[in-house]
GROMACS .gro file of C-alpha atoms in nm:
model
  350
    1MET     CA    1  -4.133  -3.743   2.937
    2LYS     CA    2  -4.205  -3.584   2.637
    3LYS     CA    3  -3.930  -3.330   2.672
    4LEU     CA    4  -3.687  -3.616   2.751
    5LEU     CA    5  -3.770  -3.800   2.423
    6LEU     CA    6  -3.756  -3.485   2.243
    7ILE     CA    7  -3.387  -3.415   2.380
    8MET     CA    8  -3.291  -3.771   2.273
    9ILE     CA    9  -3.431  -3.754   1.921
   10PHE     CA   10  -3.255  -3.408   1.839
   11ALA     CA   11  -2.954  -3.534   2.011
   12LEU     CA   12  -2.935  -3.840   1.771
   13LEU     CA   13  -3.002  -3.599   1.478
   14LEU     CA   14  -2.770  -3.338   1.550
   15THR     CA   15  -2.464  -3.565   1.625
   16GLY     CA   16  -2.242  -3.603   1.345
   17SER     CA   17  -1.881  -3.517   1.226
   18CYS     CA   18  -1.801  -3.181   1.162
   19TYR     CA   19  -1.528  -3.079   0.924
   20ALA     CA   20  -1.341  -2.727   0.901
   21GLU     CA   21  -1.048  -2.628   0.696
   22MET     CA   22  -0.803  -2.412   0.883
   23TYR     CA   23  -0.627  -2.121   0.670
   24ASP     CA   24  -0.273  -2.227   0.578
   25GLU     CA   25  -0.045  -1.990   0.736
   26ALA     CA   26   0.251  -2.147   0.541
   27GLU     CA   27   0.035  -2.027   0.233
   28LEU     CA   28   0.022  -1.704   0.339
   29ARG     CA   29   0.410  -1.678   0.426
   30ASP     CA   30   0.515  -1.825   0.087
   31ALA     CA   31   0.298  -1.527  -0.069
   32LEU     CA   32   0.546  -1.287   0.058
   33PRO     CA   33   0.879  -1.202  -0.087
   34GLU     CA   34   1.176  -1.317   0.117
   35TYR     CA   35   1.284  -1.033   0.311
   36ALA     CA   36   0.935  -0.952   0.437
   37GLU     CA   37   0.891  -1.304   0.542
   38ASP     CA   38   1.232  -1.268   0.753
   39LEU     CA   39   1.077  -0.950   0.916
   40ILE     CA   40   0.774  -1.108   0.998
   41GLU     CA   41   0.944  -1.427   1.154
   42SER     CA   42   1.183  -1.199   1.343
   43GLY     CA   43   0.941  -1.204   1.638
   44ASP     CA   44   0.735  -1.459   1.801
   45ASP     CA   45   0.424  -1.210   1.843
   46ALA     CA   46   0.277  -0.896   1.653
   47GLU     CA   47   0.502  -0.683   1.906
   48GLY     CA   48   0.802  -0.860   1.805
   49GLY     CA   49   0.709  -0.866   1.452
   50LEU     CA   50   0.658  -0.486   1.466
   51GLU     CA   51   0.990  -0.434   1.647
   52GLY     CA   52   1.164  -0.607   1.366
   53ILE     CA   53   0.982  -0.369   1.114
   54ILE     CA   54   1.097  -0.081   1.333
   55ASP     CA   55   1.448  -0.214   1.334
   56GLU     CA   56   1.461  -0.246   0.924
   57LEU     CA   57   1.338   0.103   0.914
   58LYS     CA   58   1.615   0.236   1.124
   59SER     CA   59   1.845   0.003   0.916
   60SER     CA   60   1.739   0.135   0.578
   61VAL     CA   61   1.743   0.497   0.675
   62SER     CA   62   2.122   0.438   0.832
   63ASP     CA   63   2.233   0.264   0.515
   64ASN     CA   64   2.103   0.484   0.260
   65LEU     CA   65   2.101   0.817   0.422
   66GLY     CA   66   2.500   0.841   0.295
   67SER     CA   67   2.435   0.767  -0.064
   68ALA     CA   68   2.128   1.003  -0.063
   69LEU     CA   69   2.340   1.292   0.091
   70LYS     CA   70   2.608   1.217  -0.157
   71LYS     CA   71   2.388   1.264  -0.462
   72ALA     CA   72   2.266   1.606  -0.310
   73VAL     CA   73   2.617   1.697  -0.276
   74ALA     CA   74   2.698   1.596  -0.621
   75ILE     CA   75   2.409   1.818  -0.727
   76ILE     CA   76   2.519   2.130  -0.555
   77ALA     CA   77   2.861   2.076  -0.661
   78VAL     CA   78   2.740   2.099  -1.016
   79THR     CA   79   2.552   2.402  -0.954
   80VAL     CA   80   2.838   2.555  -0.770
   81ILE     CA   81   3.043   2.480  -1.087
   82CYS     CA   82   2.772   2.609  -1.321
   83SER     CA   83   2.757   2.941  -1.092
   84VAL     CA   84   3.145   2.991  -1.148
   85LEU     CA   85   3.159   2.928  -1.508
   86ASN     CA   86   2.893   3.196  -1.559
   87ILE     CA   87   3.091   3.433  -1.382
   88PHE     CA   88   3.382   3.379  -1.640
   89SER     CA   89   3.151   3.311  -1.946
   90ASP     CA   90   2.916   3.588  -1.986
   91ASP     CA   91   2.859   3.496  -2.349
   92THR     CA   92   2.749   3.153  -2.320
   93PRO     CA   93   2.542   3.132  -1.988
   94ASP     CA   94   2.285   2.901  -2.141
   95TYR     CA   95   2.523   2.625  -2.276
   96VAL     CA   96   2.668   2.635  -1.903
   97SER     CA   97   2.325   2.572  -1.782
   98LEU     CA   98   2.228   2.312  -2.038
   99GLY     CA   99   2.537   2.133  -1.929
  100GLY     CA  100   2.451   2.164  -1.532
  101CYS     CA  101   2.133   2.009  -1.641
  102ALA     CA  102   2.270   1.728  -1.832
  103ALA     CA  103   2.509   1.653  -1.532
  104ILE     CA  104   2.212   1.630  -1.297
  105ALA     CA  105   2.013   1.422  -1.537
  106VAL     CA  106   2.296   1.205  -1.556
  107ILE     CA  107   2.328   1.183  -1.183
  108SER     CA  108   1.960   1.124  -1.108
  109VAL     CA  109   1.780   0.928  -1.391
  110SER     CA  110   1.922   0.590  -1.321
  111GLU     CA  111   1.841   0.635  -0.950
  112VAL     CA  112   1.487   0.723  -1.039
  113ASN     CA  113   1.468   0.434  -1.284
  114SER     CA  114   1.555   0.205  -0.990
  115PHE     CA  115   1.310   0.369  -0.754
  116ILE     CA  116   1.012   0.284  -1.034
  117ASN     CA  117   1.145  -0.084  -1.089
  118SER     CA  118   1.145  -0.121  -0.689
  119SER     CA  119   0.815   0.031  -0.672
  120ALA     CA  120   0.654  -0.215  -0.931
  121ASP     CA  121   0.825  -0.517  -0.735
  122VAL     CA  122   0.634  -0.365  -0.430
  123LEU     CA  123   0.303  -0.340  -0.604
  124ASN     CA  124   0.330  -0.687  -0.743
  125SER     CA  125   0.433  -0.834  -0.387
  126ILE     CA  126   0.151  -0.656  -0.229
  127SER     CA  127  -0.096  -0.782  -0.524
  128VAL     CA  128   0.004  -1.156  -0.469
  129PHE     CA  129  -0.024  -1.154  -0.107
  130SER     CA  130  -0.373  -0.992  -0.103
  131LYS     CA  131  -0.500  -1.279  -0.340
  132ALA     CA  132  -0.400  -1.514  -0.061
  133LEU     CA  133  -0.486  -1.301   0.266
  134LEU     CA  134  -0.815  -1.157   0.132
  135PRO     CA  135  -1.008  -1.487   0.036
  136ALA     CA  136  -0.883  -1.633   0.394
  137MET     CA  137  -1.019  -1.292   0.568
  138CYS     CA  138  -1.361  -1.345   0.373
  139THR     CA  139  -1.398  -1.693   0.487
  140ALA     CA  140  -1.312  -1.610   0.844
  141GLY     CA  141  -1.573  -1.320   0.813
  142ALA     CA  142  -1.820  -1.537   0.672
  143ALA     CA  143  -1.787  -1.802   0.964
  144CYS     CA  144  -1.858  -1.513   1.193
  145GLY     CA  145  -2.211  -1.494   1.035
  146THR     CA  146  -2.124  -1.193   0.821
  147ILE     CA  147  -2.172  -1.363   0.493
  148GLY     CA  148  -2.304  -1.075   0.313
  149SER     CA  149  -2.038  -0.783   0.413
  150ALA     CA  150  -1.771  -1.052   0.395
  151THR     CA  151  -1.832  -1.128   0.029
  152ALA     CA  152  -1.914  -0.722  -0.053
  153LYS     CA  153  -1.589  -0.638   0.122
  154TYR     CA  154  -1.388  -0.904  -0.047
  155ALA     CA  155  -1.522  -0.832  -0.372
  156ALA     CA  156  -1.443  -0.467  -0.330
  157SER     CA  157  -1.129  -0.513  -0.219
  158VAL     CA  158  -1.020  -0.775  -0.511
  159LEU     CA  159  -1.152  -0.542  -0.774
  160PHE     CA  160  -1.000  -0.216  -0.674
  161MET     CA  161  -0.661  -0.394  -0.580
  162ASP     CA  162  -0.661  -0.537  -0.925
  163ALA     CA  163  -0.751  -0.207  -1.079
  164PHE     CA  164  -0.509  -0.007  -0.916
  165VAL     CA  165  -0.215  -0.215  -0.964
  166THR     CA  166  -0.303  -0.265  -1.344
  167THR     CA  167  -0.355   0.105  -1.368
  168ALA     CA  168  -0.020   0.174  -1.175
  169GLN     CA  169   0.180  -0.073  -1.394
  170TYR     CA  170   0.024   0.056  -1.753
  171ILE     CA  171  -0.049   0.397  -1.696
  172ILE     CA  172   0.075   0.554  -1.391
  173MET     CA  173   0.452   0.429  -1.428
  174PRO     CA  174   0.474   0.527  -1.793
  175LEU     CA  175   0.321   0.870  -1.684
  176ILE     CA  176   0.639   0.903  -1.457
  177TYR     CA  177   0.868   0.813  -1.710
  178ALA     CA  178   0.684   1.051  -1.939
  179TYR     CA  179   0.689   1.343  -1.659
  180LEU     CA  180   1.067   1.296  -1.588
  181ALA     CA  181   1.155   1.315  -1.944
  182VAL     CA  182   0.939   1.606  -2.033
  183HIS     CA  183   1.061   1.808  -1.730
  184ILE     CA  184   1.404   1.769  -1.803
  185ALA     CA  185   1.362   1.868  -2.180
  186ALA     CA  186   1.127   2.160  -2.034
  187VAL     CA  187   1.389   2.293  -1.816
  188SER     CA  188   1.678   2.224  -2.033
  189ILE     CA  189   1.558   2.456  -2.300
  190ASN     CA  190   1.347   2.671  -2.126
  191SER     CA  191   1.021   2.556  -2.275
  192LYS     CA  192   0.708   2.719  -2.107
  193SER     CA  193   0.484   2.485  -2.308
  194LEU     CA  194   0.671   2.170  -2.222
  195MET     CA  195   0.676   2.276  -1.870
  196SER     CA  196   0.286   2.287  -1.881
  197VAL     CA  197   0.264   1.962  -2.042
  198SER     CA  198   0.482   1.818  -1.768
  199LYS     CA  199   0.273   1.962  -1.492
  200LEU     CA  200  -0.016   1.810  -1.677
  201ILE     CA  201   0.126   1.453  -1.687
  202LYS     CA  202   0.224   1.504  -1.311
  203TRP     CA  203  -0.162   1.595  -1.240
  204LEU     CA  204  -0.307   1.318  -1.425
  205GLY     CA  205  -0.070   1.070  -1.238
  206THR     CA  206  -0.160   1.199  -0.897
  207SER     CA  207  -0.544   1.235  -0.976
  208LEU     CA  208  -0.558   0.867  -1.084
  209MET     CA  209  -0.410   0.764  -0.772
  210THR     CA  210  -0.629   0.975  -0.551
  211LEU     CA  211  -0.962   0.897  -0.766
  212ILE     CA  212  -0.913   0.512  -0.703
  213ALA     CA  213  -0.832   0.543  -0.336
  214LEU     CA  214  -1.109   0.749  -0.260
  215ALA     CA  215  -1.350   0.563  -0.492
  216PHE     CA  216  -1.259   0.230  -0.310
  217THR     CA  217  -1.311   0.411   0.047
  218ALA     CA  218  -1.635   0.549  -0.065
  219TYR     CA  219  -1.750   0.202  -0.209
  220ILE     CA  220  -1.627  -0.016   0.048
  221SER     CA  221  -1.781   0.216   0.316
  222PHE     CA  222  -2.114   0.235   0.171
  223SER     CA  223  -2.149  -0.151   0.067
  224SER     CA  224  -2.026  -0.252   0.432
  225VAL     CA  225  -2.266  -0.018   0.586
  226ILE     CA  226  -2.572  -0.201   0.373
  227ALA     CA  227  -2.437  -0.553   0.399
  228SER     CA  228  -2.358  -0.541   0.745
  229GLY     CA  229  -2.712  -0.405   0.854
  230GLY     CA  230  -2.844  -0.721   0.672
  231ASP     CA  231  -2.637  -0.956   0.856
  232ALA     CA  232  -2.715  -0.797   1.180
  233VAL     CA  233  -3.064  -0.839   1.132
  234ALA     CA  234  -3.021  -1.207   0.996
  235SER     CA  235  -2.784  -1.293   1.297
  236LYS     CA  236  -3.063  -1.173   1.535
  237PHE     CA  237  -3.364  -1.357   1.355
  238THR     CA  238  -3.186  -1.695   1.311
  239LYS     CA  239  -3.103  -1.695   1.693
  240THR     CA  240  -3.434  -1.621   1.774
  241ALA     CA  241  -3.591  -1.858   1.521
  242ILE     CA  242  -3.376  -2.140   1.664
  243SER     CA  243  -3.466  -2.038   2.042
  244THR     CA  244  -3.840  -2.005   1.977
  245ALA     CA  245  -3.848  -2.366   1.734
  246LEU     CA  246  -3.654  -2.559   1.977
  247PRO     CA  247  -3.717  -2.457   2.331
  248VAL     CA  248  -3.529  -2.711   2.488
  249VAL     CA  249  -3.212  -2.714   2.272
  250GLY     CA  250  -3.272  -2.412   2.092
  251SER     CA  251  -3.066  -2.210   2.353
  252ILE     CA  252  -2.782  -2.443   2.364
  253ILE     CA  253  -2.739  -2.451   1.972
  254SER     CA  254  -2.747  -2.094   2.011
  255ASP     CA  255  -2.496  -2.055   2.231
  256ALA     CA  256  -2.272  -2.329   2.062
  257ALA     CA  257  -2.305  -2.112   1.738
  258SER     CA  258  -2.206  -1.802   1.941
  259THR     CA  259  -1.895  -1.962   2.066
  260VAL     CA  260  -1.808  -2.081   1.703
  261VAL     CA  261  -1.850  -1.731   1.608
  262ALA     CA  262  -1.625  -1.604   1.864
  263GLY     CA  263  -1.377  -1.850   1.757
  264ALA     CA  264  -1.389  -1.734   1.413
  265GLU     CA  265  -1.374  -1.362   1.518
  266ALA     CA  266  -1.045  -1.449   1.695
  267LEU     CA  267  -0.903  -1.617   1.388
  268ARG     CA  268  -0.997  -1.341   1.166
  269ASN     CA  269  -0.834  -1.071   1.400
  270THR     CA  270  -0.534  -1.271   1.413
  271LEU     CA  271  -0.520  -1.288   1.032
  272GLY     CA  272  -0.592  -0.920   1.024
  273VAL     CA  273  -0.299  -0.830   1.246
  274PHE     CA  274  -0.061  -1.090   1.035
  275GLY     CA  275  -0.187  -0.913   0.740
  276MET     CA  276  -0.101  -0.547   0.833
  277LEU     CA  277   0.220  -0.623   0.948
  278ALA     CA  278   0.306  -0.819   0.632
  279VAL     CA  279   0.212  -0.529   0.444
  280LEU     CA  280   0.438  -0.316   0.665
  281ALA     CA  281   0.723  -0.550   0.593
  282ILE     CA  282   0.679  -0.536   0.224
  283CYS     CA  283   0.673  -0.169   0.197
  284ILE     CA  284   0.881  -0.043   0.464
  285ALA     CA  285   1.262  -0.064   0.323
  286PRO     CA  286   1.169   0.054  -0.042
  287PHE     CA  287   0.933   0.326   0.098
  288ALA     CA  288   1.224   0.444   0.345
  289VAL     CA  289   1.478   0.447   0.080
  290MET     CA  290   1.261   0.659  -0.128
  291ALA     CA  291   1.142   0.887   0.123
  292ILE     CA  292   1.513   0.974   0.205
  293ASN     CA  293   1.600   1.048  -0.147
  294TYR     CA  294   1.289   1.267  -0.166
  295LEU     CA  295   1.398   1.489   0.131
  296THR     CA  296   1.743   1.504   0.001
  297TYR     CA  297   1.637   1.624  -0.362
  298LYS     CA  298   1.400   1.866  -0.204
  299VAL     CA  299   1.680   2.011   0.043
  300ALA     CA  300   1.918   2.031  -0.254
  301ALA     CA  301   1.641   2.221  -0.463
  302ALA     CA  302   1.623   2.479  -0.175
  303LEU     CA  303   1.998   2.497  -0.146
  304ILE     CA  304   2.048   2.557  -0.530
  305GLN     CA  305   1.836   2.870  -0.485
  306VAL     CA  306   2.110   3.017  -0.281
  307PHE     CA  307   2.343   3.037  -0.596
  308ARG     CA  308   2.032   3.204  -0.790
  309ALA     CA  309   2.034   2.890  -1.043
  310ASP     CA  310   1.666   2.871  -1.072
  311LYS     CA  311   1.688   2.628  -1.389
  312LEU     CA  312   1.891   2.379  -1.186
  313SER     CA  313   1.669   2.403  -0.886
  314THR     CA  314   1.363   2.352  -1.110
  315LEU     CA  315   1.518   2.043  -1.231
  316THR     CA  316   1.597   1.912  -0.916
  317ASP     CA  317   1.242   2.005  -0.749
  318GLY     CA  318   1.110   1.810  -1.048
  319ILE     CA  319   1.320   1.498  -1.003
  320ALA     CA  320   1.182   1.503  -0.640
  321GLY     CA  321   0.844   1.521  -0.753
  322ALA     CA  322   0.863   1.205  -0.975
  323ILE     CA  323   0.997   1.019  -0.641
  324GLY     CA  324   0.697   1.180  -0.466
  325MET     CA  325   0.476   1.019  -0.718
  326LEU     CA  326   0.641   0.678  -0.656
  327LEU     CA  327   0.595   0.724  -0.288
  328GLY     CA  328   0.236   0.824  -0.329
  329LEU     CA  329   0.161   0.519  -0.559
  330ILE     CA  330   0.323   0.276  -0.288
  331GLY     CA  331   0.132   0.452   0.001
  332CYS     CA  332  -0.198   0.432  -0.213
  333CYS     CA  333  -0.160   0.058  -0.269
  334ALA     CA  334  -0.097  -0.006   0.105
  335VAL     CA  335  -0.389   0.211   0.227
  336ILE     CA  336  -0.637  -0.011  -0.006
  337LEU     CA  337  -0.506  -0.315   0.136
  338PHE     CA  338  -0.505  -0.158   0.492
  339ILE     CA  339  -0.853  -0.028   0.497
  340SER     CA  340  -0.965  -0.389   0.304
  341ILE     CA  341  -0.816  -0.560   0.645
  342GLY     CA  342  -0.954  -0.318   0.885
  343ILE     CA  343  -1.299  -0.328   0.770
  344SER     CA  344  -1.285  -0.698   0.741
  345ILE     CA  345  -1.183  -0.695   1.116
  346LYS     CA  346  -1.473  -0.484   1.230
  347ALA     CA  347  -1.718  -0.719   1.378
  348VAL     CA  348  -2.116  -0.664   1.295
  349GLY     CA  349  -2.293  -0.583   1.576
  350GLY     CA  350  -2.602  -0.818   1.689
   0.00000   0.00000   0.00000
């Protein structure tokens, strides 16, 4: 009789309305650029979205391979012309090489400038999308009972994402411009001091990207381990306390809480998969275009060596290096968000 009365009292006390706010998928989609949103919507599920991204990769490669090859052929043609002129003008080889450097710079600089602008757009798009995705991932993680780790992951992700985007816009991209200008000048006038300066600028840019990515990985790994351990202990303690304090309904409440947590984990995983596909959709086309041009410039620099035009080969290889820095910039930004999503998806044992 006492147990029945206790059940009735707790049933009345625990009966009430429960409100929960679902994450707004439309808001997440609105945070994506139009081309990325179209790729995500091309499939009804994750597999379909991935197929759409792969198709976009193939399309980007096929559409831009021809123009990239034309630029490589144009650079090689400039080298051939300079080699021929050097044969018939032994007295002015430096002027011929200077003209060749100017011609390659004209062919390449505008293209690299467009790549820098494209990279800035990609970074801005990733930053805007992360501001919509990461709070939703944090909320879903907290609903899974991982309040400490979800908060730590969210804080670290937002901090390093903002730091990386700000550093990229105000430091690394100007360094790429400076590197390209100094490298062209160094090769054109054959200045060893300027060449050393260009190498230093490139080292600074790549080191900044690497340092931020490594610092983020180390910080979020250690903070997640510490916070996750606390969450696991708190989760076990709470379940045990409820079951002990409420012998009859405690197990029911504990099981119900586990069901809610399972639903929150499913939501968190869905958000994570969507986020990863979205990041791929944002990056895939610009990354593919720059990767193709990077490879063609590298191949052109190697082929120029056949004509023993070391100066033109060094210039072309340096332009490829600038494009490579842009690839690293996009890659680091995407990796930071990928790691944030992956660690947020990982469930806390307990």
